[in-house]
Amino acid sequence: MGKMNKQLELDKLKNQIIDDRVCPELADSATNLVFGVGDIDAKICFIGEAPGKNEDILGLPFVGASGKFLNQMLETINLSRDQVYITNIVKYRPPNNRDPLTDEKAIFMPFLNRQIEIINPKLIVTLGRHSMNCFFPELTISVVHGKLQKLGDRLFLPLFHPAAALYNGLLKKTLINDFQQIPSILNTI
Ligand code: URA
């Protein structure tokens, strides 16, 4: 699909989330729908969990503390935010930053899957166990982080969540280390 058609399809999908009143309770308590940001032709797509306070205010994913950390890790592999695509499973901020509910994640999955289909990235990096478990319910993040996974003909790299790593030195080292595999994976696909 050409870039213009991709943008049209993504706009349609975004409007569908609003028009279908997906997760009305979350929609009503949130300030903005946080759909996604970056290059819609990117080879690599990062998928987090749900927007936090800053993301809700700006309507953009990963713009708070964990976003800053994600940007720094991207820099270490010579990628900027505008060369990748970033989104979340759940597109509205859960109240008080609670974890998204199982139902909320399930309701957003068809929309996320369509978003992935349109962007068609070569590599999907899941950030945190919630994101990983939406695609691989049976996997444990502490076991498979940094190990490439296949689902259909898509490749996934499960990583720890930057927010979790920010407050845990060991996780942080592991995440930074796992992140360094991205260039060589992108080179082979
Ligand atoms: N954490 C997430 O999972 N997503 C965001 O957009 C911000 C923080």
Coordinates of N, CA, C and O and ligand atoms in Angstrom, one line a residue:
M1 N 0.9 -1.2 0.0 CA 0.0 0.0 0.0 C 0.9 1.2 0.0 O 1.9 1.3 0.7
G2 N 0.5 2.2 -0.8 CA 1.3 3.5 -0.9 C 1.1 4.3 0.4 O 0.1 4.0 1.1
K3 N 2.0 5.3 0.6 CA 1.9 6.0 1.9 C 0.6 6.8 2.0 O 0.1 6.9 3.1
M4 N 0.1 7.3 0.9 CA -1.1 8.1 1.0 C -2.3 7.3 1.4 O -3.1 7.7 2.2
N5 N -2.4 6.1 0.8 CA -3.5 5.2 1.1 C -3.4 4.7 2.6 O -4.4 4.5 3.2
K6 N -2.1 4.5 3.0 CA -1.9 4.1 4.4 C -2.5 5.1 5.3 O -3.2 4.8 6.3
Q7 N -2.1 6.4 5.0 CA -2.6 7.5 5.9 C -4.1 7.5 5.9 O -4.7 7.7 7.0
L8 N -4.7 7.3 4.7 CA -6.2 7.3 4.6 C -6.8 6.2 5.5 O -7.8 6.4 6.2
E9 N -6.2 5.0 5.4 CA -6.7 3.9 6.1 C -6.5 4.1 7.6 O -7.4 3.7 8.4
L10 N -5.4 4.7 8.0 CA -5.2 4.9 9.4 C -6.1 5.9 10.0 O -6.7 5.8 11.1
D11 N -6.4 7.0 9.2 CA -7.4 8.0 9.6 C -8.8 7.4 9.8 O -9.5 7.7 10.7
K12 N -9.1 6.4 8.8 CA -10.4 5.7 8.9 C -10.5 4.9 10.2 O -11.5 4.9 10.9
L13 N -9.4 4.2 10.5 CA -9.3 3.4 11.7 C -9.5 4.2 12.9 O -10.2 3.8 13.9
K14 N -8.8 5.3 13.0 CA -8.9 6.2 14.1 C -10.3 6.7 14.3 O -10.8 6.7 15.4
N15 N -10.9 7.1 13.2 CA -12.3 7.6 13.3 C -13.3 6.5 13.7 O -14.3 6.8 14.4
Q16 N -13.0 5.3 13.3 CA -13.8 4.1 13.6 C -13.8 3.9 15.2 O -14.8 3.6 15.8
I17 N -12.6 4.1 15.8 CA -12.5 3.9 17.2 C -13.4 4.9 17.9 O -14.1 4.6 18.9
I18 N -13.5 6.2 17.4 CA -14.3 7.2 18.0 C -15.8 6.9 17.7 O -16.7 6.9 18.6
D19 N -16.1 6.7 16.4 CA -17.5 6.5 16.0 C -18.1 5.3 16.6 O -19.3 5.3 16.9
D20 N -17.4 4.2 16.8 CA -17.9 2.9 17.4 C -18.0 3.0 18.9 O -18.5 2.1 19.5
R21 N -17.5 4.1 19.5 CA -17.5 4.3 20.9 C -16.8 3.1 21.6 O -17.4 2.5 22.5
V22 N -15.6 2.9 21.1 CA -14.8 1.8 21.7 C -14.4 2.2 23.1 O -14.0 3.3 23.4
C23 N -14.7 1.3 24.1 CA -14.4 1.6 25.5 C -14.9 3.0 25.9 O -14.1 3.9 26.3
P24 N -16.2 3.1 26.0 CA -16.8 4.5 26.3 C -16.4 5.0 27.6 O -16.2 6.3 27.7
E25 N -16.2 4.2 28.6 CA -15.8 4.7 29.9 C -14.4 5.4 29.9 O -14.2 6.5 30.4
L26 N -13.5 4.7 29.2 CA -12.2 5.2 29.0 C -12.2 6.5 28.2 O -11.6 7.5 28.5
A27 N -13.0 6.4 27.1 CA -13.1 7.6 26.2 C -13.6 8.8 26.9 O -13.1 9.9 26.7
D28 N -14.6 8.6 27.8 CA -15.2 9.7 28.5 C -14.2 10.3 29.6 O -14.3 11.5 29.9
S29 N -13.4 9.4 30.2 CA -12.5 10.0 31.3 C -11.2 10.5 30.7 O -10.5 11.3 31.3
A30 N -10.9 10.2 29.4 CA -9.7 10.6 28.8 C -9.8 12.0 28.2 O -10.9 12.4 27.8
T31 N -8.7 12.7 28.0 CA -8.7 14.0 27.3 C -8.6 13.7 25.8 O -9.3 14.4 25.0
N32 N -7.7 12.8 25.4 CA -7.5 12.6 24.0 C -7.4 11.1 23.6 O -7.0 10.3 24.5
L33 N -7.7 10.8 22.4 CA -7.4 9.5 21.9 C -5.9 9.5 21.5 O -5.5 10.4 20.8
V34 N -5.2 8.5 21.9 CA -3.7 8.4 21.6 C -3.6 7.3 20.6 O -3.5 6.1 21.0
F35 N -3.5 7.7 19.3 CA -3.6 6.7 18.3 C -2.2 6.1 17.9 O -2.0 4.9 17.9
G36 N -1.2 7.0 17.6 CA 0.1 6.5 17.3 C 0.8 7.6 16.7 O 0.3 8.7 16.3
V37 N 2.2 7.5 16.5 CA 3.0 8.6 16.0 C 4.2 8.0 15.3 O 4.6 6.9 15.6
G38 N 4.7 8.7 14.3 CA 5.9 8.3 13.6 C 5.7 8.1 12.2 O 4.7 8.5 11.6
D39 N 6.7 7.4 11.6 CA 6.7 7.1 10.1 C 5.8 5.9 9.9 O 6.0 4.8 10.3
I40 N 4.7 6.1 9.1 CA 3.8 5.0 8.8 C 4.4 4.0 7.8 O 3.8 3.0 7.6
D41 N 5.6 4.3 7.3 CA 6.3 3.4 6.4 C 7.4 2.8 7.2 O 8.3 2.1 6.6
A42 N 7.5 2.9 8.5 CA 8.7 2.5 9.3 C 8.8 0.9 9.2 O 7.8 0.2 9.1
K43 N 10.0 0.5 9.3 CA 10.3 -1.0 9.3 C 10.0 -1.5 10.7 O 9.9 -2.7 10.9
I44 N 10.0 -0.6 11.7 CA 9.9 -1.1 13.1 C 8.8 -0.3 13.8 O 8.7 0.9 13.7
C45 N 8.0 -1.1 14.5 CA 6.9 -0.5 15.3 C 7.0 -0.9 16.8 O 7.2 -2.0 17.1
F46 N 6.9 0.1 17.6 CA 7.0 -0.1 19.1 C 5.5 -0.1 19.7 O 4.8 0.8 19.3
I47 N 5.2 -1.1 20.5 CA 3.9 -1.1 21.0 C 3.9 -1.2 22.6 O 4.4 -2.1 23.1
G48 N 3.4 -0.1 23.2 CA 3.4 -0.1 24.6 C 2.0 -0.5 25.1 O 1.2 -1.2 24.4
E49 N 1.7 -0.1 26.3 CA 0.5 -0.6 27.0 C -0.7 0.3 26.8 O -1.7 0.0 26.2
A50 N -0.6 1.5 27.4 CA -1.7 2.5 27.4 C -1.1 3.8 27.7 O 0.0 3.9 28.3
P51 N -1.7 4.9 27.3 CA -1.2 6.2 27.5 C -1.2 6.5 29.0 O -2.1 6.1 29.8
G52 N -0.3 7.4 29.4 CA -0.3 7.9 30.8 C -0.8 9.3 30.8 O -1.4 9.8 29.8
K53 N -0.5 10.0 31.8 CA -1.0 11.4 32.0 C -0.5 12.3 30.9 O -1.3 13.0 30.2
N54 N 0.8 12.4 30.6 CA 1.3 13.3 29.6 C 0.9 12.9 28.2 O 0.6 13.8 27.4
E55 N 0.8 11.6 28.0 CA 0.3 11.1 26.7 C -1.1 11.5 26.4 O -1.5 12.0 25.3
D56 N -1.9 11.5 27.5 CA -3.3 11.8 27.4 C -3.5 13.3 27.1 O -4.3 13.7 26.2
I57 N -2.7 14.1 27.7 CA -2.7 15.6 27.5 C -2.3 15.9 26.1 O -3.0 16.7 25.4
L58 N -1.3 15.3 25.6 CA -0.8 15.7 24.3 C -1.4 14.9 23.1 O -1.2 15.3 22.0
G59 N -2.0 13.8 23.5 CA -2.6 12.9 22.4 C -1.5 12.2 21.7 O -1.7 11.7 20.5
L60 N -0.3 12.0 22.3 CA 0.8 11.3 21.6 C 1.4 10.2 22.6 O 1.5 10.5 23.8
P61 N 1.8 9.1 22.0 CA 2.3 8.0 22.9 C 3.7 8.3 23.3 O 4.5 9.0 22.6
F62 N 4.1 7.8 24.5 CA 5.5 7.9 25.0 C 6.1 9.3 24.9 O 7.1 9.5 24.2
V63 N 5.5 10.2 25.6 CA 6.0 11.6 25.6 C 6.4 12.0 27.1 O 6.9 13.1 27.3
G64 N 6.2 11.1 28.0 CA 6.6 11.4 29.4 C 7.9 10.8 29.7 O 8.8 10.7 28.8
A65 N 8.1 10.4 31.0 CA 9.5 9.9 31.4 C 9.9 8.7 30.6 O 11.0 8.6 30.2
S66 N 9.0 7.7 30.4 CA 9.4 6.5 29.7 C 9.6 6.8 28.2 O 10.4 6.2 27.6
G67 N 8.9 7.8 27.7 CA 9.1 8.2 26.3 C 10.5 8.8 26.1 O 11.2 8.6 25.2
K68 N 10.9 9.6 27.1 CA 12.2 10.2 27.1 C 13.3 9.2 27.1 O 14.3 9.2 26.3
F69 N 13.1 8.1 27.9 CA 14.1 7.0 28.0 C 14.0 6.2 26.7 O 15.1 5.8 26.2
L70 N 12.9 6.0 26.1 CA 12.8 5.4 24.8 C 13.5 6.1 23.7 O 14.3 5.6 22.9
N71 N 13.4 7.5 23.7 CA 14.1 8.3 22.8 C 15.6 8.1 22.9 O 16.3 8.1 21.9
Q72 N 16.0 8.1 24.2 CA 17.5 7.9 24.4 C 18.0 6.6 23.9 O 19.1 6.5 23.3
M73 N 17.2 5.6 24.1 CA 17.6 4.2 23.6 C 17.6 4.2 22.1 O 18.5 3.6 21.5
L74 N 16.6 4.9 21.5 CA 16.6 5.0 20.0 C 17.9 5.7 19.5 O 18.5 5.2 18.5
E75 N 18.3 6.7 20.2 CA 19.5 7.5 19.8 C 20.7 6.6 19.8 O 21.6 6.7 18.9
T76 N 20.8 5.7 20.8 CA 22.0 4.8 20.8 C 22.1 3.8 19.6 O 23.1 3.3 19.4
I77 N 21.0 3.6 18.9 CA 21.0 2.8 17.7 C 20.8 3.7 16.5 O 20.4 3.2 15.4
N78 N 21.0 5.0 16.6 CA 21.0 5.9 15.5 C 19.6 6.0 14.8 O 19.5 6.1 13.6
L79 N 18.6 5.8 15.6 CA 17.2 6.0 15.1 C 16.5 7.2 15.9 O 16.8 7.3 17.1
S80 N 15.8 8.0 15.2 CA 15.0 9.0 15.9 C 13.5 8.6 15.8 O 13.1 7.7 15.1
R81 N 12.7 9.3 16.7 CA 11.3 8.9 16.8 C 10.6 9.0 15.4 O 9.7 8.3 15.2
D82 N 11.1 9.9 14.6 CA 10.3 10.0 13.3 C 10.7 9.0 12.3 O 10.1 8.9 11.2
Q83 N 11.6 8.1 12.7 CA 12.0 7.0 11.8 C 11.3 5.7 12.2 O 11.5 4.6 11.5
V84 N 10.6 5.7 13.3 CA 9.9 4.5 13.8 C 8.4 4.9 14.0 O 8.0 6.0 13.9
Y85 N 7.6 3.8 14.2 CA 6.2 4.1 14.5 C 6.0 3.6 16.0 O 6.5 2.5 16.4
I86 N 5.2 4.4 16.7 CA 5.0 4.1 18.1 C 3.5 4.2 18.4 O 2.9 5.1 18.1
T87 N 3.0 3.1 19.1 CA 1.6 3.1 19.5 C 1.5 2.3 20.8 O 2.4 1.9 21.4
N88 N 0.2 2.1 21.2 CA -0.1 1.4 22.4 C -1.2 0.4 22.1 O -1.9 0.6 21.1
I89 N -1.4 -0.6 22.9 CA -2.6 -1.5 22.8 C -3.8 -0.7 23.0 O -4.7 -0.6 22.1
V90 N -3.9 -0.1 24.2 CA -5.1 0.6 24.6 C -4.9 2.1 24.2 O -3.8 2.7 24.5
K91 N -5.9 2.7 23.5 CA -5.7 4.0 23.0 C -6.2 5.2 23.8 O -6.1 6.3 23.5
Y92 N -6.7 4.9 25.0 CA -7.1 5.9 25.9 C -6.5 5.7 27.3 O -6.3 4.5 27.7
R93 N -6.2 6.7 28.0 CA -5.6 6.6 29.3 C -6.5 6.0 30.3 O -7.6 6.5 30.5
P94 N -6.1 4.9 31.0 CA -6.9 4.3 32.1 C -6.9 5.3 33.3 O -5.8 5.9 33.5
P95 N -8.0 5.5 34.0 CA -8.0 6.4 35.1 C -6.9 6.2 36.1 O -6.6 5.0 36.4
N96 N -6.3 7.2 36.6 CA -5.2 7.1 37.6 C -4.1 6.1 37.2 O -3.4 5.5 38.1
N97 N -3.8 6.0 35.9 CA -2.8 5.1 35.4 C -2.9 3.7 35.9 O -1.8 3.0 36.0
R98 N -4.0 3.2 36.2 CA -4.2 1.8 36.5 C -3.8 1.0 35.3 O -3.8 1.5 34.2
D99 N -3.5 -0.3 35.5 CA -3.2 -1.2 34.4 C -4.5 -1.3 33.6 O -5.6 -1.3 34.1
P100 N -4.3 -1.4 32.2 CA -5.5 -1.7 31.4 C -6.1 -3.0 31.8 O -5.4 -4.0 32.1
L101 N -7.5 -3.1 31.8 CA -8.2 -4.4 32.1 C -8.1 -5.3 31.0 O -7.9 -4.9 29.8
T102 N -8.2 -6.6 31.3 CA -8.2 -7.6 30.2 C -9.2 -7.3 29.1 O -8.8 -7.4 27.9
D103 N -10.4 -6.9 29.5 CA -11.4 -6.6 28.5 C -11.0 -5.4 27.6 O -11.3 -5.4 26.4
E104 N -10.4 -4.4 28.3 CA -10.0 -3.2 27.5 C -9.0 -3.6 26.4 O -9.0 -3.1 25.3
K105 N -8.0 -4.4 26.9 CA -7.0 -4.8 25.9 C -7.6 -5.6 24.8 O -7.3 -5.4 23.6
A106 N -8.5 -6.5 25.1 CA -9.2 -7.4 24.1 C -10.0 -6.6 23.1 O -10.0 -6.8 21.9
I107 N -10.7 -5.5 23.6 CA -11.5 -4.7 22.7 C -10.7 -3.9 21.7 O -11.1 -3.7 20.6
F108 N -9.5 -3.5 22.2 CA -8.6 -2.8 21.3 C -7.8 -3.6 20.3 O -7.2 -3.1 19.3
M109 N -7.7 -4.9 20.6 CA -6.8 -5.8 19.7 C -7.1 -5.8 18.2 O -6.2 -5.7 17.4
P110 N -8.4 -5.9 17.8 CA -8.7 -5.8 16.4 C -8.2 -4.5 15.7 O -7.8 -4.5 14.6
F111 N -8.3 -3.4 16.5 CA -7.9 -2.1 15.9 C -6.4 -2.1 15.8 O -5.8 -1.6 14.8
L112 N -5.7 -2.6 16.9 CA -4.3 -2.7 16.8 C -3.8 -3.6 15.7 O -2.9 -3.2 14.9
N113 N -4.5 -4.7 15.5 CA -4.1 -5.6 14.4 C -4.2 -5.0 13.1 O -3.4 -5.2 12.2
R114 N -5.3 -4.2 12.9 CA -5.5 -3.5 11.6 C -4.5 -2.4 11.4 O -3.9 -2.3 10.3
Q115 N -4.1 -1.8 12.5 CA -3.1 -0.7 12.5 C -1.7 -1.3 12.0 O -1.0 -0.8 11.2
I116 N -1.4 -2.5 12.6 CA -0.2 -3.2 12.2 C -0.2 -3.6 10.7 O 0.7 -3.5 10.0
E117 N -1.4 -4.1 10.3 CA -1.6 -4.6 8.9 C -1.3 -3.4 8.0 O -0.7 -3.6 6.9
I118 N -1.9 -2.3 8.3 CA -1.7 -1.1 7.4 C -0.2 -0.7 7.4 O 0.3 -0.5 6.3
I119 N 0.4 -0.5 8.5 CA 1.8 0.0 8.6 C 2.7 -1.1 8.0 O 3.7 -0.8 7.4
N120 N 2.4 -2.4 8.3 CA 3.2 -3.5 7.8 C 4.7 -3.4 8.1 O 5.5 -3.5 7.3
P121 N 5.0 -3.3 9.4 CA 6.4 -3.2 9.8 C 7.1 -4.6 9.7 O 6.4 -5.6 9.8
K122 N 8.4 -4.5 9.6 CA 9.2 -5.8 9.5 C 9.4 -6.4 10.9 O 9.5 -7.6 11.1
L123 N 9.4 -5.4 11.8 CA 9.7 -5.9 13.2 C 8.8 -5.1 14.2 O 8.6 -3.9 14.1
I124 N 8.2 -5.9 15.1 CA 7.3 -5.3 16.1 C 8.0 -5.5 17.5 O 8.4 -6.6 17.8
V125 N 8.3 -4.4 18.2 CA 8.9 -4.5 19.5 C 7.8 -4.2 20.5 O 7.2 -3.1 20.5
T126 N 7.5 -5.2 21.3 CA 6.5 -5.0 22.4 C 7.2 -4.5 23.6 O 8.3 -5.0 24.0
L127 N 6.7 -3.5 24.2 CA 7.3 -2.9 25.4 C 6.4 -3.3 26.7 O 5.3 -2.9 26.8
G128 N 7.0 -4.2 27.5 CA 6.3 -4.7 28.7 C 5.6 -5.9 28.5 O 5.3 -6.3 27.3
R129 N 5.2 -6.6 29.6 CA 4.5 -7.9 29.5 C 3.1 -7.8 29.0 O 2.6 -8.7 28.3
H130 N 2.4 -6.7 29.3 CA 1.0 -6.6 28.8 C 1.0 -6.6 27.3 O 0.1 -7.3 26.7
S131 N 1.8 -5.8 26.7 CA 1.9 -5.7 25.2 C 2.3 -7.1 24.6 O 1.6 -7.6 23.7
M132 N 3.3 -7.7 25.2 CA 3.8 -9.0 24.7 C 2.6 -10.1 24.8 O 2.4 -10.8 23.9
N133 N 2.0 -10.1 26.0 CA 1.0 -11.1 26.3 C -0.3 -11.0 25.4 O -1.0 -11.9 25.2
C134 N -0.5 -9.8 24.8 CA -1.6 -9.6 23.9 C -1.4 -10.5 22.6 O -2.3 -10.9 21.9
F135 N -0.1 -10.7 22.3 CA 0.2 -11.5 21.1 C 0.6 -12.9 21.5 O 0.4 -13.8 20.7
F136 N 1.3 -13.0 22.6 CA 1.8 -14.3 23.1 C 1.4 -14.5 24.5 O 2.2 -14.3 25.4
P137 N 0.2 -15.0 24.7 CA -0.4 -15.1 26.1 C 0.4 -16.1 26.9 O 0.4 -15.9 28.2
E138 N 1.1 -17.0 26.3 CA 1.8 -18.1 27.1 C 3.2 -17.7 27.5 O 3.8 -18.4 28.3
L139 N 3.7 -16.6 27.0 CA 5.1 -16.3 27.2 C 5.3 -15.4 28.5 O 4.4 -14.7 28.9
T140 N 6.5 -15.6 29.1 CA 6.9 -14.8 30.3 C 8.0 -13.9 30.0 O 9.0 -14.3 29.5
I141 N 7.8 -12.6 30.3 CA 8.8 -11.6 29.8 C 10.2 -11.8 30.4 O 11.1 -11.6 29.7
S142 N 10.3 -12.2 31.6 CA 11.6 -12.4 32.2 C 12.4 -13.6 31.6 O 13.6 -13.6 31.6
V143 N 11.6 -14.4 30.9 CA 12.3 -15.6 30.2 C 12.6 -15.2 28.7 O 13.7 -15.6 28.2
V144 N 11.7 -14.5 28.0 CA 11.9 -14.3 26.6 C 12.3 -12.9 26.2 O 12.4 -12.7 25.0
H145 N 12.5 -12.0 27.1 CA 12.9 -10.6 26.7 C 14.2 -10.7 25.8 O 15.1 -11.5 26.1
G146 N 14.2 -9.9 24.8 CA 15.4 -9.9 23.9 C 15.5 -11.1 23.0 O 16.5 -11.2 22.3
K147 N 14.5 -12.0 23.0 CA 14.5 -13.2 22.1 C 13.4 -13.0 21.0 O 12.2 -12.9 21.4
L148 N 13.9 -13.1 19.8 CA 12.9 -12.9 18.7 C 11.8 -14.0 18.7 O 12.1 -15.1 18.9
Q149 N 10.6 -13.5 18.4 CA 9.5 -14.5 18.4 C 8.8 -14.3 17.0 O 8.8 -13.2 16.5
K150 N 8.2 -15.4 16.5 CA 7.5 -15.3 15.3 C 6.0 -15.6 15.5 O 5.7 -16.5 16.3
L151 N 5.2 -14.8 14.8 CA 3.7 -15.1 14.9 C 3.2 -14.9 13.5 O 3.2 -13.8 12.9
G152 N 2.7 -16.0 12.9 CA 2.4 -15.9 11.4 C 3.7 -15.6 10.7 O 4.7 -16.2 10.9
D153 N 3.6 -14.5 9.8 CA 4.9 -14.1 9.2 C 5.4 -12.8 9.8 O 6.2 -12.2 9.1
R154 N 5.0 -12.5 11.0 CA 5.6 -11.3 11.6 C 6.6 -11.7 12.7 O 6.4 -12.6 13.4
L155 N 7.6 -10.8 12.8 CA 8.6 -10.9 13.8 C 8.4 -10.0 15.0 O 8.1 -8.8 14.8
F156 N 8.5 -10.5 16.2 CA 8.3 -9.7 17.4 C 9.6 -9.8 18.3 O 10.2 -10.9 18.4
L157 N 10.0 -8.7 18.8 CA 11.0 -8.6 19.9 C 10.4 -8.1 21.2 O 10.1 -7.0 21.3
P158 N 10.2 -9.0 22.1 CA 9.7 -8.6 23.4 C 10.7 -7.9 24.3 O 11.8 -8.5 24.5
L159 N 10.5 -6.7 24.7 CA 11.4 -6.0 25.6 C 10.7 -5.6 26.9 O 9.4 -5.5 27.0
F160 N 11.5 -5.4 28.0 CA 10.9 -4.9 29.2 C 10.3 -3.5 28.9 O 10.7 -2.8 28.0
H161 N 9.4 -3.1 29.8 CA 8.8 -1.7 29.6 C 9.8 -0.7 30.1 O 10.3 -0.8 31.2
P162 N 10.0 0.4 29.4 CA 10.9 1.5 29.8 C 10.5 2.0 31.2 O 11.4 2.3 32.0
A163 N 9.2 2.1 31.5 CA 8.8 2.7 32.8 C 9.2 1.7 33.9 O 9.6 2.2 35.0
A164 N 9.2 0.4 33.7 CA 9.6 -0.5 34.7 C 11.1 -0.4 34.9 O 11.6 -0.5 36.0
A165 N 11.8 -0.3 33.8 CA 13.2 -0.3 33.8 C 13.8 1.0 34.5 O 14.9 1.0 35.1
L166 N 13.0 2.1 34.4 CA 13.5 3.4 34.9 C 13.8 3.3 36.4 O 14.7 4.0 36.9
Y167 N 13.1 2.5 37.1 CA 13.3 2.4 38.6 C 13.9 1.1 39.0 O 13.8 0.8 40.2
N168 N 14.5 0.4 38.1 CA 15.2 -0.9 38.5 C 16.5 -1.0 37.7 O 16.4 -1.2 36.5
G169 N 17.6 -0.8 38.3 CA 18.9 -0.7 37.7 C 19.2 -1.9 36.8 O 19.7 -1.8 35.7
L170 N 18.9 -3.1 37.3 CA 19.2 -4.3 36.6 C 18.3 -4.5 35.3 O 18.8 -4.8 34.3
L171 N 17.0 -4.2 35.5 CA 16.1 -4.2 34.3 C 16.6 -3.2 33.3 O 16.5 -3.4 32.1
K172 N 17.0 -2.0 33.8 CA 17.4 -1.0 32.9 C 18.6 -1.4 32.0 O 18.6 -1.2 30.8
K173 N 19.6 -2.0 32.7 CA 20.8 -2.6 32.0 C 20.3 -3.6 30.9 O 20.8 -3.6 29.8
T174 N 19.4 -4.5 31.4 CA 19.0 -5.5 30.5 C 18.2 -5.0 29.3 O 18.4 -5.4 28.1
L175 N 17.4 -4.0 29.5 CA 16.6 -3.4 28.4 C 17.6 -2.7 27.4 O 17.4 -2.8 26.2
I176 N 18.5 -1.9 28.0 CA 19.5 -1.2 27.1 C 20.2 -2.2 26.2 O 20.5 -2.0 25.1
N177 N 20.6 -3.3 26.9 CA 21.4 -4.4 26.2 C 20.5 -5.1 25.2 O 21.0 -5.2 24.0
D178 N 19.3 -5.4 25.5 CA 18.4 -6.1 24.5 C 18.1 -5.1 23.3 O 18.0 -5.6 22.2
F179 N 18.0 -3.9 23.6 CA 17.7 -2.9 22.6 C 18.8 -2.9 21.5 O 18.5 -2.6 20.3
Q180 N 20.1 -3.1 21.9 CA 21.2 -3.1 20.9 C 21.1 -4.1 19.8 O 21.8 -4.1 18.9
Q181 N 20.2 -5.1 20.0 CA 20.0 -6.1 19.0 C 19.2 -5.6 17.8 O 19.2 -6.2 16.7
I182 N 18.5 -4.5 18.0 CA 17.6 -4.1 17.0 C 18.3 -3.8 15.6 O 17.8 -4.3 14.6
P183 N 19.4 -3.1 15.5 CA 20.0 -2.9 14.2 C 20.3 -4.1 13.5 O 20.1 -4.2 12.3
S184 N 20.9 -5.1 14.1 CA 21.3 -6.3 13.4 C 20.0 -7.1 13.0 O 20.0 -7.7 11.9
I185 N 19.0 -7.1 13.8 CA 17.7 -7.8 13.4 C 17.2 -7.1 12.1 O 16.8 -7.7 11.1
L186 N 17.2 -5.7 12.1 CA 16.6 -5.0 11.0 C 17.5 -5.2 9.7 O 17.0 -5.2 8.6
N187 N 18.8 -5.4 9.9 CA 19.6 -5.7 8.8 C 19.4 -7.0 8.1 O 19.7 -7.2 6.9
T188 N 18.9 -8.0 8.9 CA 18.7 -9.3 8.3 C 17.3 -9.5 7.8 O 17.0 -10.6 7.2
I189 N 16.4 -8.6 8.0 CA 15.1 -8.7 7.4 C 14.7 -7.7 6.4 O 15.4 -6.8 6.1
Ligands
URA1 N1 3.6 3.9 28.8 C1 3.0 3.2 27.8 O1 2.9 2.0 27.8 N2 2.6 3.9 26.8 C2 2.8 5.2 26.7 O2 2.4 5.8 25.7 C3 3.4 5.9 27.8 C4 3.8 5.2 28.8

